[in-house]
XYZ file of C-alpha atoms in Angstrom:
712
model
C -30.385 9.861 -29.759
C -32.529 8.325 -32.358
C -33.754 11.732 -33.341
C -30.083 12.971 -33.846
C -29.264 9.831 -35.848
C -32.343 10.613 -38.263
C -31.629 14.479 -38.396
C -28.134 13.920 -39.313
C -29.328 12.906 -42.825
C -31.555 15.893 -43.383
C -30.138 18.943 -45.304
C -32.834 21.448 -44.777
C -32.704 24.378 -42.392
C -35.310 23.150 -40.050
C -33.692 19.701 -39.772
C -30.317 21.408 -39.073
C -31.712 23.377 -36.226
C -33.523 20.441 -34.656
C -30.307 18.483 -34.987
C -28.379 21.225 -33.066
C -31.136 21.196 -30.349
C -30.886 17.477 -30.177
C -27.167 17.672 -29.527
C -27.896 20.318 -26.678
C -30.538 17.758 -25.150
C -28.091 15.025 -25.258
C -25.506 17.274 -23.287
C -23.097 17.225 -26.354
C -22.647 21.042 -26.242
C -19.579 21.117 -28.355
C -21.248 19.408 -31.393
C -24.370 21.539 -30.574
C -22.418 24.786 -30.792
C -20.753 23.495 -34.090
C -24.316 22.854 -35.406
C -25.802 26.017 -34.463
C -22.864 28.050 -36.093
C -23.557 26.384 -39.532
C -27.162 27.608 -39.451
C -27.848 30.445 -41.911
C -30.239 33.094 -40.341
C -31.133 31.338 -37.051
C -34.606 32.027 -35.731
C -35.521 32.772 -32.295
C -35.864 29.339 -31.071
C -32.416 28.478 -32.416
C -30.959 31.593 -30.827
C -32.397 30.798 -27.474
C -30.764 27.155 -27.591
C -27.603 28.635 -28.798
C -27.527 30.843 -25.862
C -28.060 27.858 -23.512
C -25.342 25.858 -25.410
C -22.849 28.848 -25.010
C -23.648 28.969 -21.120
C -22.815 25.437 -20.730
C -19.502 26.083 -22.644
C -18.631 29.236 -20.175
C -19.024 31.444 -23.545
C -21.157 33.820 -21.618
C -20.523 36.934 -23.966
C -21.543 34.822 -26.813
C -24.675 33.594 -24.776
C -25.810 37.270 -24.182
C -25.120 38.201 -27.679
C -27.413 35.270 -28.908
C -30.144 36.251 -26.333
C -30.021 39.878 -27.345
C -31.074 39.039 -30.945
C -34.262 37.345 -29.844
C -37.593 39.280 -31.052
C -40.454 37.155 -30.341
C -42.601 37.829 -27.242
C -42.835 34.240 -25.951
C -39.009 33.952 -25.881
C -37.980 37.409 -25.330
C -38.777 37.401 -21.563
C -37.169 34.136 -20.876
C -34.153 35.345 -22.871
C -34.044 38.675 -20.704
C -34.033 36.361 -17.738
C -31.016 34.572 -18.890
C -29.189 37.875 -19.423
C -30.202 38.962 -16.067
C -28.801 35.764 -14.643
C -25.546 35.883 -16.375
C -24.911 39.531 -15.614
C -26.536 39.772 -12.186
C -24.700 42.302 -10.384
C -25.462 45.853 -9.166
C -23.326 48.256 -7.202
C -26.459 49.957 -5.958
C -27.529 47.105 -3.751
C -26.366 47.277 -0.164
C -26.516 44.755 2.286
C -28.064 47.066 4.961
C -31.008 47.464 3.032
C -31.041 43.956 1.249
C -30.894 41.786 4.381
C -30.624 43.227 7.705
C -30.021 39.827 9.490
C -26.752 39.227 7.391
C -25.817 42.975 7.738
C -26.164 42.423 11.507
C -23.857 39.258 11.550
C -21.238 41.047 9.555
C -21.377 44.267 11.909
C -20.973 42.082 14.989
C -17.919 40.154 13.580
C -14.585 40.755 15.306
C -11.669 42.253 13.428
C -8.786 40.188 12.276
C -6.553 41.355 15.093
C -8.378 38.874 17.358
C -7.347 36.040 15.027
C -3.781 36.314 14.166
C -3.476 32.887 12.981
C -6.599 32.874 10.751
C -6.912 33.412 6.860
C -10.704 33.832 7.137
C -13.682 33.655 9.827
C -16.554 31.528 9.301
C -19.193 33.871 10.681
C -21.910 31.391 10.155
C -22.393 27.543 9.319
C -25.853 26.768 9.233
C -26.721 23.019 8.278
C -29.973 21.326 8.493
C -30.823 17.687 7.116
C -34.452 16.575 7.052
C -35.366 12.918 6.124
C -38.868 12.458 5.007
C -41.363 9.857 5.551
C -40.863 8.943 1.807
C -37.335 8.038 2.594
C -35.775 11.080 0.735
C -33.367 13.526 2.229
C -33.090 17.302 2.032
C -30.221 19.420 3.055
C -30.129 23.134 3.597
C -26.549 24.636 3.871
C -26.015 28.251 4.568
C -22.479 29.851 5.103
C -20.828 33.283 5.645
C -17.137 33.679 5.455
C -15.221 36.994 6.097
C -11.915 37.124 4.284
C -9.009 38.237 6.362
C -6.063 38.006 3.955
C -4.792 36.200 1.051
C -4.689 32.779 2.679
C -8.404 33.186 3.056
C -9.058 34.185 -0.690
C -7.168 31.231 -1.710
C -9.255 28.946 0.554
C -12.684 30.315 -0.095
C -12.866 32.417 -3.188
C -13.698 29.261 -5.193
C -16.120 26.922 -3.301
C -16.863 23.361 -4.524
C -19.746 21.403 -3.504
C -19.521 17.673 -4.494
C -22.833 15.734 -5.085
C -23.888 12.523 -6.834
C -26.159 13.446 -9.856
C -27.720 9.883 -9.721
C -29.704 10.566 -6.645
C -29.081 14.052 -5.799
C -30.189 17.568 -7.207
C -28.510 20.818 -6.171
C -30.154 24.090 -6.052
C -28.269 27.275 -5.585
C -30.679 29.607 -3.571
C -28.136 32.410 -3.921
C -24.532 33.325 -3.609
C -23.099 36.750 -3.308
C -19.879 38.795 -2.242
C -20.509 41.527 0.343
C -17.757 43.968 -0.106
C -16.328 45.969 2.844
C -18.365 49.149 2.106
C -21.587 46.986 2.363
C -22.241 46.675 -1.590
C -23.410 43.347 -2.867
C -22.223 41.562 -5.872
C -24.444 38.335 -6.749
C -23.021 35.627 -8.463
C -24.470 34.951 -11.865
C -24.235 32.037 -13.967
C -20.903 33.173 -15.507
C -19.356 32.365 -11.994
C -20.917 29.023 -11.620
C -19.487 25.717 -13.111
C -21.374 22.264 -12.621
C -18.793 19.708 -13.939
C -17.940 16.042 -13.792
C -15.350 15.327 -11.261
C -13.850 12.618 -13.183
C -14.014 14.053 -16.885
C -11.937 11.216 -18.298
C -13.702 8.222 -16.868
C -17.501 7.971 -18.012
C -18.146 5.254 -15.629
C -17.996 7.917 -12.773
C -19.688 10.782 -14.628
C -22.213 10.882 -11.801
C -19.792 12.319 -9.423
C -20.197 16.032 -10.035
C -18.737 19.312 -8.582
C -20.773 22.534 -8.259
C -18.307 25.326 -8.293
C -18.949 28.930 -7.248
C -16.298 31.288 -8.086
C -17.165 34.507 -6.079
C -16.537 38.006 -7.883
C -14.668 40.775 -6.447
C -13.270 39.078 -3.545
C -11.006 41.487 -1.488
C -9.737 41.518 2.064
C -12.671 42.256 4.454
C -15.353 41.016 2.048
C -17.753 38.448 3.111
C -18.705 35.478 0.922
C -22.179 34.207 1.519
C -24.064 31.298 -0.274
C -27.016 29.072 0.501
C -27.748 25.852 -1.400
C -30.367 22.983 -1.118
C -29.616 19.216 -2.003
C -32.365 16.948 -2.453
C -31.734 13.168 -2.500
C -34.556 11.227 -4.032
C -33.823 8.130 -2.242
C -31.674 6.864 0.893
C -28.839 4.610 0.218
C -30.850 1.344 0.955
C -34.157 2.915 0.659
C -34.461 3.808 4.346
C -31.161 4.566 6.128
C -28.403 6.983 6.184
C -25.070 7.807 7.853
C -22.871 10.899 8.126
C -20.075 12.686 10.121
C -20.076 16.012 11.645
C -16.577 17.501 12.455
C -16.779 20.307 14.833
C -13.716 22.135 14.213
C -12.308 23.702 11.002
C -9.091 25.203 10.161
C -10.464 28.533 10.578
C -12.302 29.956 13.603
C -16.027 29.501 13.524
C -18.148 32.030 15.292
C -21.558 30.471 14.852
C -22.407 26.827 13.885
C -25.783 25.155 13.924
C -26.641 21.615 12.953
C -29.764 19.719 13.020
C -31.200 16.430 11.783
C -34.947 15.936 11.485
C -36.470 12.413 11.203
C -39.882 10.984 10.710
C -41.443 9.311 13.887
C -40.293 5.916 14.535
C -36.740 6.219 12.840
C -34.049 5.831 15.658
C -30.712 7.797 15.278
C -27.584 6.280 16.550
C -24.844 8.525 17.579
C -21.234 8.494 18.818
C -18.724 11.330 19.725
C -15.185 10.566 18.728
C -11.887 12.408 19.389
C -13.456 13.989 22.567
C -10.078 14.084 24.235
C -9.383 17.273 21.997
C -12.614 18.925 22.825
C -10.739 21.339 25.392
C -13.152 24.148 24.246
C -16.084 22.457 26.076
C -18.289 22.131 23.051
C -21.594 20.478 23.859
C -21.459 17.203 21.506
C -24.500 15.757 23.039
C -27.025 18.426 21.459
C -30.585 18.466 22.360
C -34.039 17.044 21.028
C -36.848 18.977 19.893
C -40.359 18.694 18.262
C -41.479 15.445 19.966
C -38.111 13.932 19.762
C -37.846 13.973 16.038
C -35.330 16.889 15.494
C -31.749 16.696 16.871
C -30.220 20.081 17.152
C -26.543 21.175 17.977
C -25.279 24.834 18.515
C -21.782 26.070 18.847
C -20.099 29.331 19.471
C -16.718 30.585 19.010
C -15.035 27.292 18.083
C -11.336 27.776 17.931
C -9.467 26.781 14.635
C -7.279 23.928 14.308
C -3.671 25.105 14.346
C -1.654 22.514 12.204
C 1.560 20.969 13.960
C 4.158 19.302 11.970
C 3.740 15.509 11.987
C 0.144 15.631 13.332
C -2.328 12.771 12.701
C -5.014 13.364 10.053
C -8.052 15.476 10.849
C -10.196 12.218 11.527
C -8.032 11.383 14.568
C -7.940 14.758 16.115
C -11.156 16.846 15.137
C -13.943 16.241 17.754
C -16.729 14.767 15.520
C -20.204 13.289 15.905
C -20.927 10.190 13.969
C -24.404 9.415 13.056
C -26.167 6.264 11.491
C -29.815 4.864 11.434
C -28.698 1.453 10.848
C -29.407 -0.612 13.888
C -26.902 -3.570 13.357
C -24.043 -4.619 11.451
C -26.168 -7.199 9.850
C -28.220 -4.553 8.325
C -25.192 -2.904 6.860
C -24.021 -6.267 5.470
C -27.421 -6.941 3.762
C -27.485 -3.607 2.293
C -23.999 -3.698 0.486
C -23.855 -7.405 0.048
C -27.133 -6.699 -2.045
C -25.125 -4.183 -4.112
C -22.104 -6.311 -5.014
C -23.056 -9.913 -4.923
C -24.311 -10.054 -8.462
C -21.234 -8.116 -9.652
C -18.741 -10.853 -8.652
C -19.172 -12.948 -11.650
C -16.564 -14.068 -14.356
C -17.668 -13.920 -17.957
C -15.874 -15.647 -20.908
C -13.253 -12.958 -21.154
C -12.218 -13.114 -17.300
C -12.220 -17.017 -17.395
C -9.873 -16.970 -20.332
C -7.655 -14.415 -18.596
C -7.542 -16.363 -15.303
C -6.834 -19.523 -17.237
C -3.680 -17.953 -18.795
C -2.616 -16.318 -15.552
C -2.544 -19.373 -13.520
C -1.151 -21.629 -16.200
C 1.904 -23.578 -14.929
C 1.345 -22.102 -11.354
C 1.775 -25.090 -8.780
C 0.368 -23.895 -5.612
C -2.782 -21.613 -4.694
C -0.381 -18.818 -3.398
C 1.306 -18.529 -6.777
C -2.015 -18.583 -8.591
C -3.045 -15.859 -6.244
C -0.015 -13.777 -6.544
C -0.336 -13.922 -10.485
C -3.919 -12.733 -10.398
C -3.295 -9.871 -7.821
C -0.263 -8.734 -9.978
C -2.344 -8.457 -12.978
C -5.226 -6.495 -11.207
C -2.677 -4.199 -9.456
C -0.688 -3.479 -12.745
C -2.885 -3.854 -15.542
C -6.132 -2.466 -14.207
C -5.829 1.505 -14.019
C -6.988 2.902 -10.656
C -9.239 5.791 -10.772
C -8.886 7.475 -7.403
C -12.578 7.889 -6.736
C -12.981 7.671 -2.969
C -15.661 4.932 -1.839
C -19.039 6.690 -1.961
C -18.133 9.595 -3.943
C -19.749 8.030 -7.181
C -22.186 5.936 -5.315
C -21.782 2.666 -3.196
C -22.674 0.101 -5.864
C -19.820 -1.293 -7.790
C -19.804 -2.087 -11.420
C -19.839 -5.572 -12.828
C -16.429 -7.360 -12.863
C -16.843 -8.091 -16.562
C -17.251 -4.277 -17.368
C -14.161 -3.447 -15.419
C -12.273 -5.960 -17.128
C -13.300 -4.739 -20.532
C -12.470 -1.066 -19.560
C -9.220 -1.876 -17.794
C -9.899 0.879 -15.034
C -12.066 1.173 -12.044
C -12.251 2.753 -8.582
C -11.469 0.834 -5.415
C -14.761 -0.993 -5.096
C -14.586 -2.082 -8.919
C -10.985 -3.227 -8.740
C -11.635 -5.246 -5.719
C -14.801 -6.902 -7.184
C -12.934 -7.768 -10.177
C -9.819 -9.130 -8.099
C -12.316 -11.244 -6.008
C -14.108 -12.455 -9.158
C -10.735 -13.731 -10.627
C -9.630 -15.335 -7.416
C -12.824 -17.419 -7.174
C -12.571 -18.206 -10.682
C -9.306 -19.765 -9.814
C -10.871 -21.741 -7.070
C -9.729 -19.558 -4.189
C -11.697 -18.147 -1.313
C -11.809 -14.359 -1.435
C -14.204 -11.556 -0.354
C -14.456 -7.925 -0.795
C -13.732 -5.681 2.144
C -14.971 -2.190 3.115
C -12.299 -0.262 5.065
C -11.859 3.210 6.533
C -8.283 4.087 5.788
C -5.911 6.202 8.097
C -7.426 9.486 6.712
C -10.974 8.373 7.864
C -12.727 7.427 11.071
C -11.954 3.989 12.275
C -14.785 1.418 12.342
C -16.608 1.634 15.661
C -18.202 -1.673 16.452
C -20.939 -0.191 18.593
C -21.962 2.198 15.690
C -23.151 0.123 12.613
C -22.817 2.443 9.586
C -21.554 2.747 5.964
C -18.727 5.201 7.176
C -15.960 3.724 5.055
C -13.890 5.359 2.271
C -12.216 2.438 0.636
C -12.581 -1.102 -0.615
C -10.049 -3.719 -0.765
C -10.163 -7.752 -0.860
C -9.123 -10.514 1.532
C -7.850 -14.083 0.427
C -8.068 -17.168 2.614
C -5.444 -19.780 1.936
C -5.818 -22.609 4.366
C -4.743 -21.088 7.630
C -3.515 -17.621 6.126
C -5.558 -14.512 5.777
C -4.074 -12.014 3.286
C -5.552 -8.532 2.777
C -4.954 -7.216 -0.898
C -5.358 -3.850 -2.049
C -5.391 -3.780 -5.893
C -5.455 -0.016 -5.991
C -1.902 -0.054 -4.891
C -0.059 -0.552 -8.187
C 3.402 -0.642 -6.588
C 2.446 -2.788 -3.548
C 3.744 -6.346 -3.775
C 1.418 -9.355 -2.845
C 0.943 -9.689 0.754
C 1.970 -6.162 1.424
C -0.547 -3.038 2.104
C -0.215 0.693 1.919
C 0.293 2.421 5.361
C -3.182 3.952 5.150
C -4.708 0.373 5.214
C -2.721 -0.843 8.245
C -3.982 -0.747 11.820
C -7.675 -0.397 10.664
C -10.725 -2.408 11.489
C -12.733 -3.586 8.428
C -16.038 -5.298 7.472
C -15.493 -8.339 5.528
C -18.376 -9.423 3.129
C -18.580 -13.414 3.098
C -21.322 -15.140 1.114
C -23.279 -15.818 4.099
C -22.531 -13.365 6.609
C -19.995 -10.608 7.774
C -16.954 -10.452 9.866
C -15.326 -7.445 11.618
C -11.547 -8.033 11.425
C -8.560 -5.820 12.409
C -5.555 -5.347 9.993
C -2.515 -5.263 12.072
C 0.506 -2.872 11.477
C 3.406 -4.585 9.808
C 6.449 -4.722 12.015
C 9.605 -2.509 11.843
C 11.374 -5.368 9.918
C 8.866 -5.299 7.217
C 9.432 -1.580 6.246
C 13.252 -1.561 5.481
C 15.277 0.979 4.016
C 19.064 -0.097 3.594
C 21.692 2.032 2.124
C 25.280 0.787 1.552
C 28.025 3.078 0.289
C 31.610 1.908 -0.839
C 33.884 4.986 -0.818
C 37.489 5.252 -1.934
C 39.261 8.426 -1.044
C 42.437 9.362 -3.038
C 45.622 11.208 -1.927
C 44.505 14.352 -3.648
C 41.217 14.447 -1.472
C 38.936 13.316 -4.540
C 36.682 10.396 -3.949
C 34.937 7.554 -5.984
C 32.029 5.586 -4.824
C 29.192 3.146 -5.353
C 25.904 3.401 -3.577
C 23.192 0.840 -3.257
C 19.560 1.229 -2.068
C 17.600 -1.672 -1.075
C 14.036 -1.268 0.161
C 11.055 -3.387 1.539
C 7.444 -2.711 2.461
C 6.499 0.957 2.512
C 9.895 2.155 1.183
C 9.567 -0.190 -1.674
C 6.123 0.920 -2.647
C 7.469 4.535 -2.599
C 10.775 4.198 -4.355
C 9.194 2.015 -7.159
C 6.296 4.443 -7.576
C 9.102 7.392 -8.119
C 11.254 5.262 -10.393
C 8.084 4.374 -12.528
C 6.498 7.776 -12.823
C 9.673 9.861 -13.073
C 11.555 10.377 -16.472
C 14.970 8.769 -16.716
C 16.511 12.084 -17.261
C 14.882 13.651 -14.216
C 15.981 10.574 -12.257
C 19.601 11.118 -13.305
C 19.399 14.832 -12.310
C 18.191 13.917 -8.707
C 20.905 11.299 -8.256
C 23.411 14.094 -9.337
C 21.825 16.628 -6.898
C 22.155 13.782 -4.096
C 25.822 13.161 -4.597
C 26.475 16.706 -4.337
C 26.003 16.112 -0.613
C 28.998 13.862 -0.747
C 31.249 15.965 -3.083
C 30.922 19.324 -4.377
C 30.972 19.046 -8.158
C 30.507 15.300 -8.100
C 29.700 13.467 -11.436
C 27.313 10.611 -11.755
C 29.046 7.801 -13.767
C 26.282 5.475 -14.042
C 22.834 4.036 -12.369
C 21.077 0.885 -12.483
C 17.532 -0.032 -11.404
C 16.483 -3.683 -10.915
C 13.186 -5.363 -10.496
C 11.263 -2.215 -11.318
C 8.289 -4.018 -12.805
C 8.417 -7.151 -10.875
C 6.059 -6.920 -7.766
C 7.412 -10.204 -6.538
C 10.880 -8.761 -6.067
C 12.151 -5.629 -4.094
C 13.274 -2.726 -6.354
C 16.939 -2.122 -6.162
C 18.683 1.240 -7.149
C 22.495 1.429 -7.454
C 24.772 4.236 -8.849
C 28.373 5.152 -8.969
C 29.896 8.293 -8.934
C 33.192 10.470 -8.683
C 33.917 13.774 -6.766
C 36.766 16.086 -6.711
C 36.694 16.691 -3.121
C 35.287 15.076 0.248
C 36.953 16.455 3.334
C 36.730 19.739 5.107
C 40.182 21.100 5.470
C 41.891 22.177 8.694
C 45.623 22.707 7.877
C 47.037 19.226 8.022
C 43.774 17.881 9.286
C 40.968 16.445 7.225
C 37.311 16.410 8.657
C 34.737 13.896 7.479
C 31.258 14.838 6.716
C 28.982 13.774 9.576
C 28.007 10.028 8.971
C 25.534 9.553 11.707
C 22.355 11.733 12.006
C 18.950 11.614 13.373
C 16.018 13.911 12.178
C 14.896 16.286 14.978
C 12.392 18.262 12.952
C 9.365 16.840 14.726
C 10.628 18.086 18.098
C 10.656 21.867 17.307
C 7.797 22.616 19.647
C 8.199 22.967 23.440
C 4.593 21.406 23.820
C 1.984 19.858 21.599
C -1.707 19.853 21.549
C -1.738 16.694 19.049
C 0.294 13.543 18.863
C 3.401 13.015 16.704
C 2.485 10.618 13.925
C 5.657 8.734 13.159
C 3.854 7.209 10.240
C 5.080 3.464 10.577
C 7.201 0.979 12.291
C 10.331 0.879 10.358
C 14.207 0.007 10.063
C 16.896 2.162 8.621
C 20.179 0.931 7.911
C 23.348 2.495 6.656
C 26.360 0.596 5.959
C 29.429 2.489 4.654
C 33.019 0.894 3.750
C 35.630 3.829 3.257
C 38.909 3.127 1.863
C 41.689 5.700 2.839
C 44.709 6.764 1.027
C 48.055 5.514 2.532
C 49.164 8.984 3.447
C 46.552 9.740 5.837
C 46.168 8.317 9.440
C 43.149 8.523 11.616
C 43.350 11.159 14.347
C 39.953 10.861 15.804
C 37.223 8.431 15.388
C 33.844 8.673 17.128
C 32.754 6.431 19.950
C 30.205 3.851 18.939
C 26.890 4.347 20.766
C 23.793 2.625 21.556
C 20.516 4.188 22.837
C 17.137 2.600 23.658
C 13.807 4.279 24.247
C 10.195 3.315 24.018
C 9.887 4.640 20.669
C 13.214 3.772 18.967
C 16.487 1.904 19.292
C 19.587 3.267 17.715
C 22.964 1.463 17.275
C 25.888 3.416 15.647
C 29.200 1.732 15.023
C 32.680 3.308 14.098
C 35.538 0.833 13.175
C 38.951 1.930 11.978
C 41.184 -1.019 10.529
C 44.271 -0.183 8.805
C 43.507 2.121 5.934
C 39.709 1.295 6.218
C 36.823 2.694 8.144
C 33.507 0.968 8.769
C 30.382 2.826 9.709
C 27.138 1.219 10.662
C 24.022 2.864 11.743
C 20.692 0.976 12.568
C 17.674 2.773 13.750
C 14.488 0.726 14.499
C 11.081 2.662 15.142
C 9.276 0.698 17.761
C 6.233 2.958 17.897
C 4.255 4.796 15.064
C 2.926 7.554 17.327
C 4.133 9.712 20.324
C 1.034 10.881 22.513
C 0.796 14.201 23.860
C 1.932 13.200 27.440
C 4.937 11.527 26.276
C 5.981 14.270 23.905
C 8.374 16.012 26.329
C 10.351 12.862 27.033
C 10.319 11.982 23.423
C 11.645 15.390 22.435
C 14.424 15.192 25.234
C 15.586 11.679 24.070
C 15.575 12.517 20.275
C 17.594 15.874 20.864
C 20.018 14.147 23.291
C 20.749 11.217 20.935
C 21.062 13.502 17.975
C 23.774 15.585 20.047
C 25.663 12.357 20.957
C 25.511 11.398 17.254
C 26.866 14.802 16.013
C 30.669 13.591 15.801
C 33.160 13.666 12.999
C 36.084 11.439 12.007
C 39.176 13.422 11.733
C 42.350 12.342 9.765
C 45.687 13.864 9.374
C 47.818 14.073 6.170
C 51.246 12.394 6.552
C 54.131 14.033 4.894
């Protein structure tokens, strides 16, 4: 940086060249290219660095052109190697001569007729992890994938490997496409990108993605690559943890996995989701090399076949969890050491807290004001915990930048709450998409960070990354999870409960007036709480007003073909302390289905049966949440219509839900109410057939229509 600063003031040719090279060294490739292009008559050194710059900018043809101009012997050989790397491909190479072992694996692979549901076959997954006595970690990963159809191409033609450049170095040993005729196309640098995963957020520039774009991918081709990842230090200098899911969403013919540890290091293991191991995979593995190497081998692993409404992969995929932590106290000491000094309020934070709590009479009001600020005014960067490291940034830095990932936002929230005199702590949590905390396996297997506030006898969990979530509420993914609370002098394992059905409310009321000519005018009000309030607020905030109008126009077409939206109103959109309310009015030219003098209503009551399409299931039905849905319709009829038939009210009760449907006819009015309460958030495999029978029977009972007759 200092050199570039000095060289900017030099006008001579050599100074300009060195400035361009300085930009390259700084990783400022755009300015480097501009500086090289301003040189008159670049020498060989400048041409070589120009070629390197062009490669970093994916300008491979320009890079080859620059390398090709180099004449001096000391750089010509290096330039030729760069050109070879860029253009590395030869149809004359055949896998049968190049690599007999790989050729044999391919020759023995079954055809796609044996796997009608597959998009690809994972011929080989060979993964080995070695922890050294110097507390470094080396991973060797070797994969071979046979493409069966377009779905396979979509999934595997571009392969992305994520790594943390602060501690990890990734090395591509080789990558190649093996075509159906056996010819081999090697991946060159023009097919490789090594980029920041979060380009717009410099705080997380260490989270990188190494992307391999395989050339000439066709049906029947095999994609093969081998990489090494070296980590220069373990997370706390001596421990590590990881998960190994056994199945994939494509069939796996051969999988090998091993962990090698120095003597004296104990490895804790736990198999989860074993109830889905109906293919009898040996999850225990075996020990080798004087009990320092743990090895697992699997053959013919069936693919996971997705089912509608199934739980996330972490709940259904047989998985082995590993950790060298021996106690939760060790986990606490490790992460407390990373975050404790970051929870500190500087002058800017102190001033902000003072303004936020001014005039607030209770601790609850103070906490709500601070939470609302962190949730709304600090932009969340969706970096999963651990992807950009485990150490949070200082609260002052996050406050200054006004953005942060989950651990950063939580550290800022805790800092501000403490500055207000409140008791608050950061919390590590595995969300619903991840493996829940196992009390008998101490580890750092978390994917999210939130906070907890203690107010007298109340314990309130807060997730500041959920910008549309009101104080005291939580996203669905945070509920029903065990968490690790980091107090000043120790840890606590807590469990966040699921919120009850009354907490997640969707209520729709409709006032409808039907005219003698069959036209209709109406006003609809949508009121939401909990998860429904979060999602409706998110939709309304991030959707253009014109598009909202178009969506509402589309919705009223279900009431009346050709209906016109008259107006709509949104209340409390940016007030997290109040539920958002959406109301709109409309007019429609028709409402009934005609049958001579009879007029048939649309079906008012209904129940979704889309989760019951299978006769049997392998996986549970994930209902998502405990909730309450209420529909309340008030329909005014014209004087020249009489009610010919009104459905019978009904009530139904099961383990999973209760349903109450009421029809009432009074003079020229019809009142309809439906209330469905979900009492469970999951249907297990053994109960599915009963759930299916109950749901379909109830849906049939609800399938009734009001019938009117027009009086002359």
